[in-house]
Amino acid sequence: MRDRLIFTGQFLFTLLVAAFLVVPTALSITAGVTTNYFRGIQSGLTLQWVAQVWDLYADTIGLSFLIAFATLAVTLLAGVPAAYALHVRGGQLSRLVEEIITLPIAIPGLALALALLLTYGGFGAFRRSWLFILAGHVVFTMPFMVRSVMAIFASVDIKTLDEGAASLGASPWRRFRDVIVPNAVPGILAGSLMVVTLSLGEFNLTWMLHTPLTKTLPIGLADSYASMRLEVASAYTLIFFIMIIPLLVAMQMFAERELTR
Amino acid sequence: MSGPQGHGVSVRIGHCGKTFADGTHALEPASLDIARGETLVLLGPSGCGKTTMLRIIAGLEEPDEGGKVLFDGKDVTAIPIERRNVGMVFQSYALFPNMSVAENIGYGLRIRGIPATERAKRVAELVALTNITGLEHRRIDQLSGGQRQRVALARAVAIRPGILLLDEPLTALDAALRYRLRGELNRLLRALGITAIYVTHDQSEAMELGDRIVVMRKGAIAQIGSPREIYFEPKDRFVAEFIGAANIVEASLDDGHLILPGGRQAIAGGTSQPAVVAMIRPESIGIVDVEAAPLRGQVESVSFVGDRQRVVVVGASPKPLTVDAPNTIQVDAGDRVGLSIASKAVRLLPPEA
């Protein structure tokens, strides 16, 4: 009886906390498809706000995806070999390099952006192009890629596999292609999802680095919050949700598959 | 490459030492010659430098300045492992989880650009040789420990290496399997006649497999010799105690006899010395009638272990003596017994440094 009471209490509390988080989300989403939010849902449902957002901000969405996948490409091309080198080499120096790569997680995005602006702000063409935002995103997401790949390297003892392949005559490049990458796939996938998700949602850094012509999705979102009617901003949120939720679910599924292996 | 004395290369290691980045001396500069077709065992406790030595020969570690590794007289010190044509079996096997058994065995051949049909033929040969027929298409995580060991061995010899390097290949297995595979491995090494270097901390493995054994201790070579030499003529107390069981006796020597609490024990070629250290193997001590024996003691304990019984005798020597007696004789704790030891079974060891 007492156990039952405790369970019911905990259950209700959990529901309450969940509601606290979910209700605003649901409200925001409904606001995006309501004709007039101040008159409530009885004013009718509409997709006109979504369409309006698409008209106004489609280019920010496009740019966000361009930057997210470019960030992914760079973190893959630089991050996976870097993780391999750091893992195989080991020692003090590798740990130091790893720490430096990880640093951007701890430093506020604004500070990172300021440093980038101070250093490269003078290069006008670079400063004005989307590549400037790409650079910021790469700095910010690289640790997530390197870390998740290094974690998988440690769990499959990639150093010995590498030595095994070397003893059979494989050059460093063949080892990387035939043995290292195929056995690091789960870590590479997890890292990739993380990088894409983080890049799509990144605001702090991007807000400092963007120009009126290089707005990403979250910047557009802030823009619409500040200057548009509430329904438009909410419709924008809805679009963002639709894009980001599948990525988060995929990430979660990978994490679970890794745990059950 | 096959010659009258077997396959593969001869190896010369000249003044190879290894100091790690943190200043640890893993290996004192050592020199060693390994003949073509010979099986050499590097034996010692963990941390003795045996694996470091193997990794230097493999090309996975670089020796300190001045060290040289020669294969068939050719300096390979600067050549990385992938161009040394060595076959290596790792303690953890290092099988590729992303490839099937057959793909693992054929990987080295694929690297060498051997055409698929020829590769398949060679893989089939090795699968038969190592008794893993039927497992070709399995994934690595579907294999037992013993099967993995065989795949690792097949993969290493598939490339017809000049030298086969084995780093504690049986350590990860349970005792019964280890014993069985040891025999198989021995037959395989003899059949291939390949130059092989085998690292282990297990002295019975070393005895069975080695043409010669290199006993190592604290990064240095303690003794090199055939299994018989190492067992019967250990150079020092460490080797005597590491290989098999040994009674170490500290006593004075008078006219060719050890002066012991339980009597006098003749030794071969003895003189007179105030203090000596001698080694007597447990199986070279016989239990005899107490009246006639020159050396006497009292039985402290008897443990019956099946093929023999291990008897501990006190009072004969300063420390209790362990005796391996036949399983047929009747002795009990408390009995007074005589001990008979052939004079040449007593080996003097150099005094402790």
XYZ file of C-alpha atoms in Angstrom:
614
model
C 0.000 0.000 0.000
C 2.731 2.381 1.023
C 4.851 1.381 -1.983
C 1.893 2.040 -4.224
C 1.463 5.494 -2.740
C 5.128 6.333 -3.246
C 4.956 5.074 -6.819
C 1.859 7.157 -7.580
C 3.521 10.211 -6.066
C 6.657 9.749 -8.138
C 4.607 9.121 -11.254
C 2.594 12.316 -10.793
C 5.731 14.318 -10.131
C 7.352 12.959 -13.285
C 4.256 13.847 -15.293
C 4.325 17.343 -13.844
C 7.965 17.900 -14.777
C 7.392 16.477 -18.241
C 4.353 18.720 -18.693
C 6.385 21.735 -17.580
C 8.753 21.069 -20.468
C 6.338 19.744 -23.076
C 3.448 22.204 -22.733
C 5.412 25.274 -23.914
C 6.688 23.259 -26.865
C 3.192 22.152 -27.789
C 1.832 25.693 -27.352
C 4.548 27.095 -29.556
C 3.850 24.523 -32.250
C 0.094 25.135 -32.190
C 0.717 28.878 -32.281
C 2.513 28.347 -35.570
C -0.567 26.834 -37.207
C -3.258 29.028 -35.576
C -4.852 31.800 -37.640
C -4.814 34.234 -34.740
C -3.026 33.185 -31.587
C -4.693 35.839 -29.409
C -8.144 34.549 -30.320
C -6.984 31.003 -29.785
C -7.495 27.799 -31.687
C -11.161 28.622 -32.518
C -9.884 31.238 -34.947
C -8.979 28.292 -37.176
C -5.918 26.318 -38.266
C -3.750 27.455 -41.132
C -0.473 26.735 -42.880
C -0.136 30.336 -44.103
C 2.464 31.212 -41.463
C 4.558 28.190 -42.364
C 4.347 29.221 -45.999
C 5.298 32.773 -45.108
C 8.327 31.595 -43.150
C 9.335 29.448 -46.087
C 9.086 32.465 -48.407
C 11.045 34.745 -46.112
C 13.615 32.387 -44.668
C 14.070 29.461 -47.043
C 17.568 30.697 -47.832
C 18.567 30.613 -44.125
C 17.407 27.015 -43.980
C 19.385 26.200 -47.086
C 22.473 27.914 -45.717
C 22.126 26.092 -42.401
C 22.131 22.736 -44.143
C 25.006 23.774 -46.385
C 27.035 24.808 -43.335
C 26.028 21.721 -41.334
C 27.134 19.319 -44.048
C 30.258 21.297 -44.870
C 31.094 21.227 -41.151
C 30.510 17.481 -41.190
C 32.789 17.057 -44.193
C 35.588 19.040 -42.574
C 35.278 17.330 -39.187
C 35.280 13.934 -40.911
C 38.256 14.658 -43.142
C 40.301 16.258 -40.389
C 38.820 14.739 -37.243
C 38.944 11.008 -38.014
C 42.608 10.973 -39.097
C 43.402 13.253 -36.146
C 41.708 10.850 -33.734
C 43.657 7.964 -35.326
C 46.962 9.781 -34.976
C 46.246 10.850 -31.404
C 45.193 7.356 -30.380
C 48.026 5.454 -32.037
C 50.725 7.886 -31.009
C 49.599 8.347 -27.406
C 51.770 10.016 -24.785
C 51.846 13.458 -23.218
C 51.861 15.468 -26.425
C 48.788 13.678 -27.768
C 46.914 14.332 -24.549
C 47.842 18.005 -24.757
C 46.595 18.230 -28.346
C 43.400 16.456 -27.324
C 42.860 19.006 -24.551
C 43.356 21.884 -26.965
C 40.855 20.386 -29.405
C 38.372 19.967 -26.544
C 38.785 23.524 -25.250
C 36.060 25.116 -27.445
C 33.424 23.113 -25.506
C 34.346 25.004 -22.358
C 34.879 28.462 -23.877
C 31.702 30.519 -24.432
C 30.754 30.750 -28.104
C 30.863 34.516 -27.939
C 34.502 34.472 -26.863
C 35.385 32.063 -29.667
C 33.619 34.295 -32.159
C 35.413 37.358 -30.872
C 38.758 35.612 -31.257
C 37.896 34.629 -34.832
C 36.791 38.181 -35.604
C 39.957 39.680 -34.120
C 42.152 37.312 -36.078
C 40.413 37.034 -39.444
C 38.063 40.055 -39.438
C 40.497 41.883 -41.696
C 40.206 39.347 -44.487
C 37.162 40.987 -46.056
C 36.089 38.356 -48.567
C 36.474 35.547 -46.020
C 34.728 37.582 -43.336
C 31.723 38.216 -45.598
C 31.330 34.655 -46.910
C 29.586 31.723 -45.229
C 32.998 30.069 -44.919
C 33.623 32.330 -41.933
C 30.678 30.768 -40.103
C 31.880 27.342 -41.268
C 35.242 27.971 -39.592
C 33.476 28.798 -36.321
C 31.294 25.706 -36.512
C 34.262 23.460 -37.234
C 36.120 24.793 -34.188
C 33.035 24.277 -32.051
C 32.046 20.772 -33.270
C 35.484 19.208 -33.837
C 35.853 17.995 -30.237
C 32.597 16.054 -30.496
C 33.791 14.206 -33.580
C 37.309 13.551 -32.282
C 36.055 12.415 -28.891
C 33.452 9.988 -30.117
C 35.864 8.477 -32.643
C 38.601 8.175 -30.027
C 36.158 6.474 -27.668
C 35.437 3.785 -30.247
C 39.153 3.393 -31.003
C 39.800 2.687 -27.349
C 36.945 0.183 -27.113
C 38.065 -1.926 -30.104
C 41.818 -1.618 -29.320
C 42.507 -0.060 -32.690
C 46.234 0.247 -31.977
C 46.717 -3.515 -31.996
C 44.499 -3.914 -35.070
C 46.660 -1.310 -36.760
C 49.826 -3.193 -35.815
C 48.242 -6.428 -37.026
C 47.475 -4.919 -40.422
C 50.960 -3.408 -40.581
C 52.548 -6.804 -39.885
C 50.656 -8.158 -42.902
C 52.257 -5.523 -45.100
C 49.573 -2.831 -45.235
C 50.755 0.756 -45.697
C 49.394 3.407 -43.302
C 46.803 4.500 -45.871
C 45.575 0.928 -46.522
C 45.383 0.283 -42.791
C 43.315 3.416 -42.372
C 40.991 2.437 -45.229
C 40.680 -1.334 -44.661
C 40.839 -1.658 -40.898
C 40.651 1.612 -38.981
C 37.643 3.303 -40.586
C 35.442 0.175 -40.995
C 35.899 -0.677 -37.318
C 35.233 2.888 -36.187
C 31.929 3.249 -38.070
C 29.653 3.396 -34.993
C 31.779 6.159 -33.458
C 31.994 8.038 -36.748
C 28.207 7.876 -37.171
C 27.534 9.024 -33.618
C 30.026 11.869 -34.048
C 28.510 12.840 -37.406
C 24.976 13.080 -36.040
C 26.217 15.156 -33.140
C 28.144 17.497 -35.439
C 25.184 18.025 -37.800
C 22.736 18.602 -34.939
C 25.021 21.014 -33.122
C 25.816 22.926 -36.282
C 22.135 23.266 -37.258
C 21.204 24.629 -33.831
C 24.303 26.731 -33.106
C 23.402 30.325 -32.186
C 26.007 32.064 -29.976
C 28.961 31.875 -32.309
C 26.923 32.265 -35.446
C 25.169 35.355 -34.172
C 28.534 37.081 -33.784
C 29.950 35.820 -37.072
C 27.001 36.271 -39.433
C 26.389 39.141 -41.848
C 22.960 40.197 -43.174
C 23.684 37.996 -46.162
C 24.859 34.947 -44.207
C 22.014 34.157 -41.823
C 21.520 30.615 -40.615
C 18.321 29.079 -39.372
C 18.707 29.955 -35.659
C 19.700 33.516 -36.590
C 16.575 33.788 -38.749
C 14.613 32.416 -35.830
C 15.887 35.146 -33.530
C 15.210 37.652 -36.279
C 11.614 36.555 -36.650
C 11.072 36.571 -32.884
C 12.242 40.162 -32.790
C 10.458 41.542 -35.804
C 7.528 39.325 -36.906
C 4.157 38.473 -35.469
C 4.165 35.648 -32.938
C 2.514 33.140 -35.306
C 5.320 33.531 -37.850
C 8.016 33.029 -35.231
C 6.159 29.977 -33.957
C 5.800 28.540 -37.442
C 9.549 28.973 -37.789
C 10.058 26.999 -34.578
C 7.848 24.293 -36.032
C 10.017 24.016 -39.120
C 13.125 23.845 -36.962
C 11.560 21.060 -34.905
C 10.647 19.044 -37.958
C 14.240 19.177 -39.099
C 16.049 18.602 -35.847
C 13.872 15.947 -34.149
C 14.655 13.103 -36.593
C 18.367 13.782 -36.081
C 17.988 13.624 -32.306
C 16.001 10.396 -32.512
C 18.621 8.836 -34.769
C 21.325 9.885 -32.316
C 19.453 8.303 -29.448
C 18.987 5.067 -31.393
C 22.706 4.856 -32.072
C 23.527 5.461 -28.451
C 21.211 2.617 -27.431
C 22.593 0.229 -30.029
C 26.087 0.938 -28.757
C 25.023 0.172 -25.193
C 23.457 -3.167 -26.107
C 26.480 -4.323 -28.119
C 63.884 -19.368 -49.676
C 63.985 -22.826 -48.193
C 67.407 -24.166 -47.372
C 68.745 -27.294 -45.771
C 68.297 -25.818 -42.287
C 64.729 -24.670 -42.781
C 62.782 -21.703 -44.073
C 62.965 -18.014 -43.570
C 65.681 -15.646 -42.559
C 68.396 -15.664 -39.971
C 68.213 -12.796 -37.524
C 70.980 -10.872 -35.841
C 70.265 -8.369 -33.115
C 73.185 -6.110 -32.312
C 73.296 -3.942 -29.181
C 69.575 -3.325 -29.194
C 68.425 -1.428 -26.136
C 65.206 0.448 -25.547
C 64.622 3.499 -23.406
C 61.060 4.799 -23.449
C 60.171 8.469 -23.656
C 59.526 8.596 -19.917
C 63.087 7.358 -19.225
C 62.258 3.722 -18.383
C 64.951 1.287 -19.492
C 62.811 -1.477 -20.955
C 65.781 -3.273 -22.449
C 69.529 -3.059 -21.787
C 71.579 -3.244 -24.997
C 71.521 -6.914 -25.965
C 72.873 -8.994 -28.825
C 71.444 -12.215 -30.131
C 71.739 -14.486 -33.170
C 68.859 -16.598 -34.394
C 69.567 -19.273 -36.982
C 67.424 -19.907 -40.025
C 64.576 -22.253 -39.114
C 65.245 -22.040 -35.380
C 62.531 -21.566 -32.775
C 63.810 -19.193 -30.135
C 61.803 -18.544 -26.976
C 62.094 -15.309 -25.017
C 61.147 -16.260 -21.473
C 60.808 -14.177 -18.361
C 58.442 -12.604 -15.862
C 56.339 -9.611 -16.909
C 58.368 -6.456 -17.358
C 61.578 -8.330 -18.213
C 61.835 -6.772 -21.686
C 60.910 -9.855 -23.723
C 57.999 -8.199 -25.523
C 60.093 -5.091 -26.185
C 62.759 -7.304 -27.767
C 60.126 -8.967 -29.962
C 58.664 -5.620 -30.995
C 62.129 -4.366 -31.963
C 62.631 -7.424 -34.184
C 59.140 -6.914 -35.652
C 59.778 -3.254 -36.374
C 57.068 -2.007 -34.031
C 59.647 -0.343 -31.777
C 62.825 1.372 -32.773
C 65.944 0.391 -30.818
C 67.957 3.108 -29.082
C 70.811 4.754 -30.958
C 73.427 2.168 -31.979
C 71.092 -0.825 -32.042
C 70.818 -2.857 -35.232
C 68.508 -5.570 -36.514
C 69.703 -7.703 -39.437
C 67.662 -10.192 -41.452
C 69.931 -12.513 -43.474
C 72.750 -10.043 -42.907
C 70.747 -7.120 -44.315
C 70.215 -4.137 -42.030
C 66.456 -3.671 -41.563
C 66.628 -1.320 -38.559
C 65.150 1.608 -40.492
C 62.544 -0.466 -42.366
C 59.004 -0.311 -40.954
C 57.147 -3.498 -40.068
C 54.998 -3.459 -43.215
C 58.078 -3.976 -45.390
C 59.907 -6.525 -43.203
C 57.813 -9.520 -44.273
C 57.276 -10.775 -40.732
C 54.289 -12.799 -39.580
C 53.030 -11.799 -36.181
C 50.604 -13.396 -33.737
C 49.474 -11.005 -31.041
C 48.397 -11.861 -27.516
C 44.946 -10.388 -28.247
C 45.145 -11.854 -31.809
C 44.308 -8.483 -33.448
C 41.846 -10.132 -35.826
C 39.843 -7.640 -37.880
C 36.222 -7.625 -36.689
C 35.058 -6.147 -40.002
C 36.267 -9.167 -41.981
C 35.324 -12.845 -42.051
C 37.764 -15.589 -41.089
C 38.741 -16.161 -44.731
C 39.147 -12.430 -45.348
C 41.357 -12.124 -42.288
C 43.599 -14.975 -43.440
C 43.713 -13.622 -46.996
C 44.314 -9.975 -46.057
C 48.102 -10.099 -46.292
C 47.820 -11.821 -49.675
C 45.367 -9.182 -50.894
C 47.850 -6.473 -49.867
C 50.499 -8.261 -51.921
C 48.218 -8.212 -54.966
C 47.805 -12.008 -55.184
C 44.888 -12.780 -57.560
C 41.647 -13.922 -55.955
C 41.745 -17.527 -57.172
C 45.263 -18.129 -55.930
C 44.373 -16.384 -52.691
C 41.379 -18.638 -52.144
C 43.574 -21.711 -52.723
C 46.156 -20.566 -50.190
C 43.460 -19.678 -47.639
C 41.931 -23.145 -48.053
C 45.355 -24.725 -47.448
C 45.813 -22.782 -44.235
C 42.292 -23.431 -43.030
C 43.012 -27.148 -43.378
C 46.449 -26.859 -41.791
C 45.120 -25.085 -38.692
C 41.976 -27.254 -38.339
C 39.369 -24.537 -38.762
C 37.564 -26.003 -41.783
C 33.940 -24.858 -41.872
C 34.573 -21.553 -40.118
C 35.715 -19.620 -43.205
C 32.653 -17.406 -43.411
C 32.174 -16.796 -39.703
C 32.604 -13.391 -38.197
C 35.379 -13.012 -35.657
C 32.996 -12.450 -32.744
C 31.393 -15.828 -33.496
C 34.639 -17.710 -32.744
C 35.886 -19.249 -29.505
C 39.261 -18.259 -28.060
C 40.991 -21.335 -29.449
C 39.535 -20.776 -32.907
C 40.656 -17.150 -32.880
C 44.147 -18.269 -31.985
C 44.214 -20.597 -34.998
C 42.926 -17.892 -37.331
C 45.599 -15.506 -36.065
C 48.262 -18.129 -36.715
C 46.908 -18.956 -40.178
C 46.805 -15.256 -41.066
C 50.400 -14.754 -39.930
C 51.842 -17.677 -41.907
C 49.672 -17.053 -45.004
C 52.093 -14.427 -46.285
C 55.031 -16.886 -46.109
C 56.926 -14.591 -43.751
C 60.677 -14.721 -43.349
C 60.156 -14.980 -39.623
C 57.184 -15.761 -37.411
C 56.822 -13.706 -34.234
C 54.500 -14.891 -31.492
C 53.696 -12.668 -28.513
C 52.239 -14.835 -25.734
C 49.845 -16.436 -28.222
C 48.337 -18.889 -25.725
C 48.062 -16.678 -22.638
C 44.446 -15.664 -23.263
C 43.233 -19.295 -23.234
C 42.238 -21.583 -20.367
C 44.732 -24.131 -19.089
C 43.511 -27.314 -20.828
C 43.185 -25.621 -24.208
C 46.535 -23.933 -23.766
C 48.146 -27.309 -23.213
C 46.527 -28.860 -26.283
C 47.269 -25.926 -28.576
C 50.860 -25.865 -27.376
C 51.322 -29.338 -28.833
C 49.633 -28.369 -32.088
C 51.696 -25.216 -32.347
C 54.864 -27.202 -31.798
C 54.000 -29.640 -34.602
C 53.082 -26.760 -36.902
C 56.337 -24.886 -36.260
C 58.332 -28.080 -36.926
C 56.318 -28.797 -40.078
C 56.816 -25.289 -41.435
C 60.455 -25.255 -40.361
C 60.231 -21.476 -40.213
C 62.390 -19.150 -38.119
C 60.229 -18.302 -35.125
C 60.525 -16.134 -32.031
C 58.122 -16.948 -29.274
C 57.532 -14.777 -26.220
C 56.093 -16.321 -23.075
C 56.212 -16.179 -19.296
C 55.309 -19.880 -19.060
C 58.408 -22.019 -18.603
C 56.769 -25.292 -19.631
C 55.650 -23.679 -22.903
C 59.219 -22.471 -23.406
C 60.653 -25.951 -22.741
C 58.343 -27.682 -25.178
C 58.587 -25.196 -28.041
C 62.085 -23.771 -27.898
C 65.161 -24.997 -29.733
C 66.844 -22.421 -27.544
C 65.520 -20.353 -24.679
C 66.579 -16.839 -23.768
C 65.785 -16.230 -20.109
C 65.329 -12.527 -19.431
C 65.225 -10.528 -16.256
C 64.807 -6.806 -15.651
C 65.553 -5.839 -19.251
C 68.662 -8.007 -19.581
C 69.461 -11.507 -20.836
C 70.091 -13.825 -17.894
C 70.961 -16.945 -19.877
C 70.762 -18.379 -23.374
C 70.716 -22.108 -23.943
C 68.839 -25.218 -24.984
C 65.965 -26.242 -22.697
C 68.214 -28.925 -21.174
C 71.061 -26.501 -20.512
C 68.719 -23.987 -18.955
C 67.130 -26.631 -16.772
C 70.179 -28.626 -15.690
C 72.832 -25.926 -15.801
C 71.226 -22.655 -14.765
C 73.773 -19.881 -14.592
C 72.346 -18.221 -11.502
C 69.768 -18.451 -8.808
C 67.163 -16.454 -10.762
C 67.259 -18.869 -13.702
C 67.279 -21.900 -11.393
C 64.214 -20.711 -9.539
C 62.344 -19.400 -12.576
C 62.685 -22.653 -14.539
C 60.968 -25.515 -12.779
C 61.145 -26.104 -9.056
C 64.526 -25.809 -7.350
C 65.903 -26.323 -3.853
C 68.460 -23.650 -3.128
C 70.926 -24.719 -0.460
C 73.374 -22.338 1.245
C 76.175 -24.201 3.006
C 79.933 -24.534 3.389
C 81.978 -26.872 1.236
C 84.563 -29.198 2.689
C 86.654 -31.434 0.464
C 83.933 -31.912 -2.124
C 81.098 -32.240 0.375
C 78.345 -29.830 1.381
C 78.213 -29.638 5.170
C 74.510 -29.762 6.055
C 72.560 -30.102 9.323
C 71.379 -33.560 8.237
C 74.760 -34.882 7.104
C 77.239 -34.563 4.243
C 76.363 -34.413 0.559
C 79.007 -35.138 -2.079
C 79.163 -32.864 -5.106
C 80.911 -33.416 -8.412
C 84.332 -31.801 -8.761
C 84.139 -30.143 -5.377
C 86.849 -28.374 -3.410
C 86.683 -26.493 -0.119
C 84.963 -23.152 0.245
C 83.506 -21.359 3.270
C 80.162 -20.472 1.642
C 78.482 -21.758 -1.513
C 75.017 -21.716 -3.038
C 73.853 -24.981 -4.577
C 70.766 -26.048 -6.502
C 69.113 -29.460 -6.306
C 66.033 -30.313 -8.414
C 63.246 -32.012 -6.440
C 63.112 -35.003 -8.814
C 66.819 -35.779 -8.354
C 66.397 -36.496 -4.652
C 65.562 -40.075 -3.752
C 63.962 -41.211 -0.493
C 65.908 -44.171 0.951
C 66.311 -46.132 4.115
C 67.343 -43.857 6.963
C 70.133 -46.099 8.358
C 72.438 -46.233 5.347
C 71.909 -42.665 4.074
C 74.597 -39.963 4.360
C 71.894 -37.288 4.587
C 68.855 -37.557 6.868
C 65.784 -35.525 7.715
C 62.213 -35.660 8.864
C 59.108 -35.535 6.650
C 57.119 -32.381 7.320
C 54.332 -32.868 4.774
C 53.301 -35.073 1.883
C 51.051 -33.928 -0.964
C 49.847 -36.529 -3.393
C 49.445 -34.988 -6.867
C 48.700 -38.101 -8.917
C 51.715 -38.888 -11.040
C 54.035 -38.269 -8.073
C 54.021 -37.077 -4.513
C 55.661 -33.914 -3.299
C 57.411 -34.478 0.040
C 58.819 -31.666 2.159
C 61.737 -32.752 4.339
C 63.103 -30.648 7.205
C 66.320 -30.982 9.164
C 68.422 -32.180 6.244
C 69.334 -28.749 4.906
C 69.097 -25.252 6.484
C 65.794 -24.746 4.669
C 63.111 -27.412 4.007
C 63.904 -29.551 0.961
C 61.213 -30.356 -1.604
C 61.408 -33.907 -2.942
C 59.437 -35.342 -5.864
C 59.006 -38.980 -4.890
C 57.394 -41.792 -6.916
C 53.690 -42.183 -6.156
C 54.223 -45.771 -4.970
C 56.386 -45.343 -1.893
C 54.767 -45.020 1.503
C 55.855 -41.991 3.550
C 53.957 -39.994 6.152
C 54.500 -36.725 7.944
C 56.822 -37.244 10.925
C 58.766 -40.157 9.379
C 62.570 -40.055 9.594
C 63.937 -40.578 6.089
C 67.286 -40.853 4.361
C 67.945 -38.816 1.216
C 70.033 -39.966 -1.698
C 71.286 -37.390 -4.177
C 73.689 -38.150 -7.006
C 76.767 -35.955 -6.711
C 76.323 -34.585 -10.240
C 72.727 -33.574 -9.486
C 74.027 -30.871 -7.155
C 74.888 -27.730 -9.074
C 76.881 -24.881 -7.581
C 75.575 -21.431 -8.449
C 77.601 -18.247 -8.358
C 77.214 -16.414 -5.036
C 74.560 -13.667 -4.926
C 75.671 -10.364 -6.349
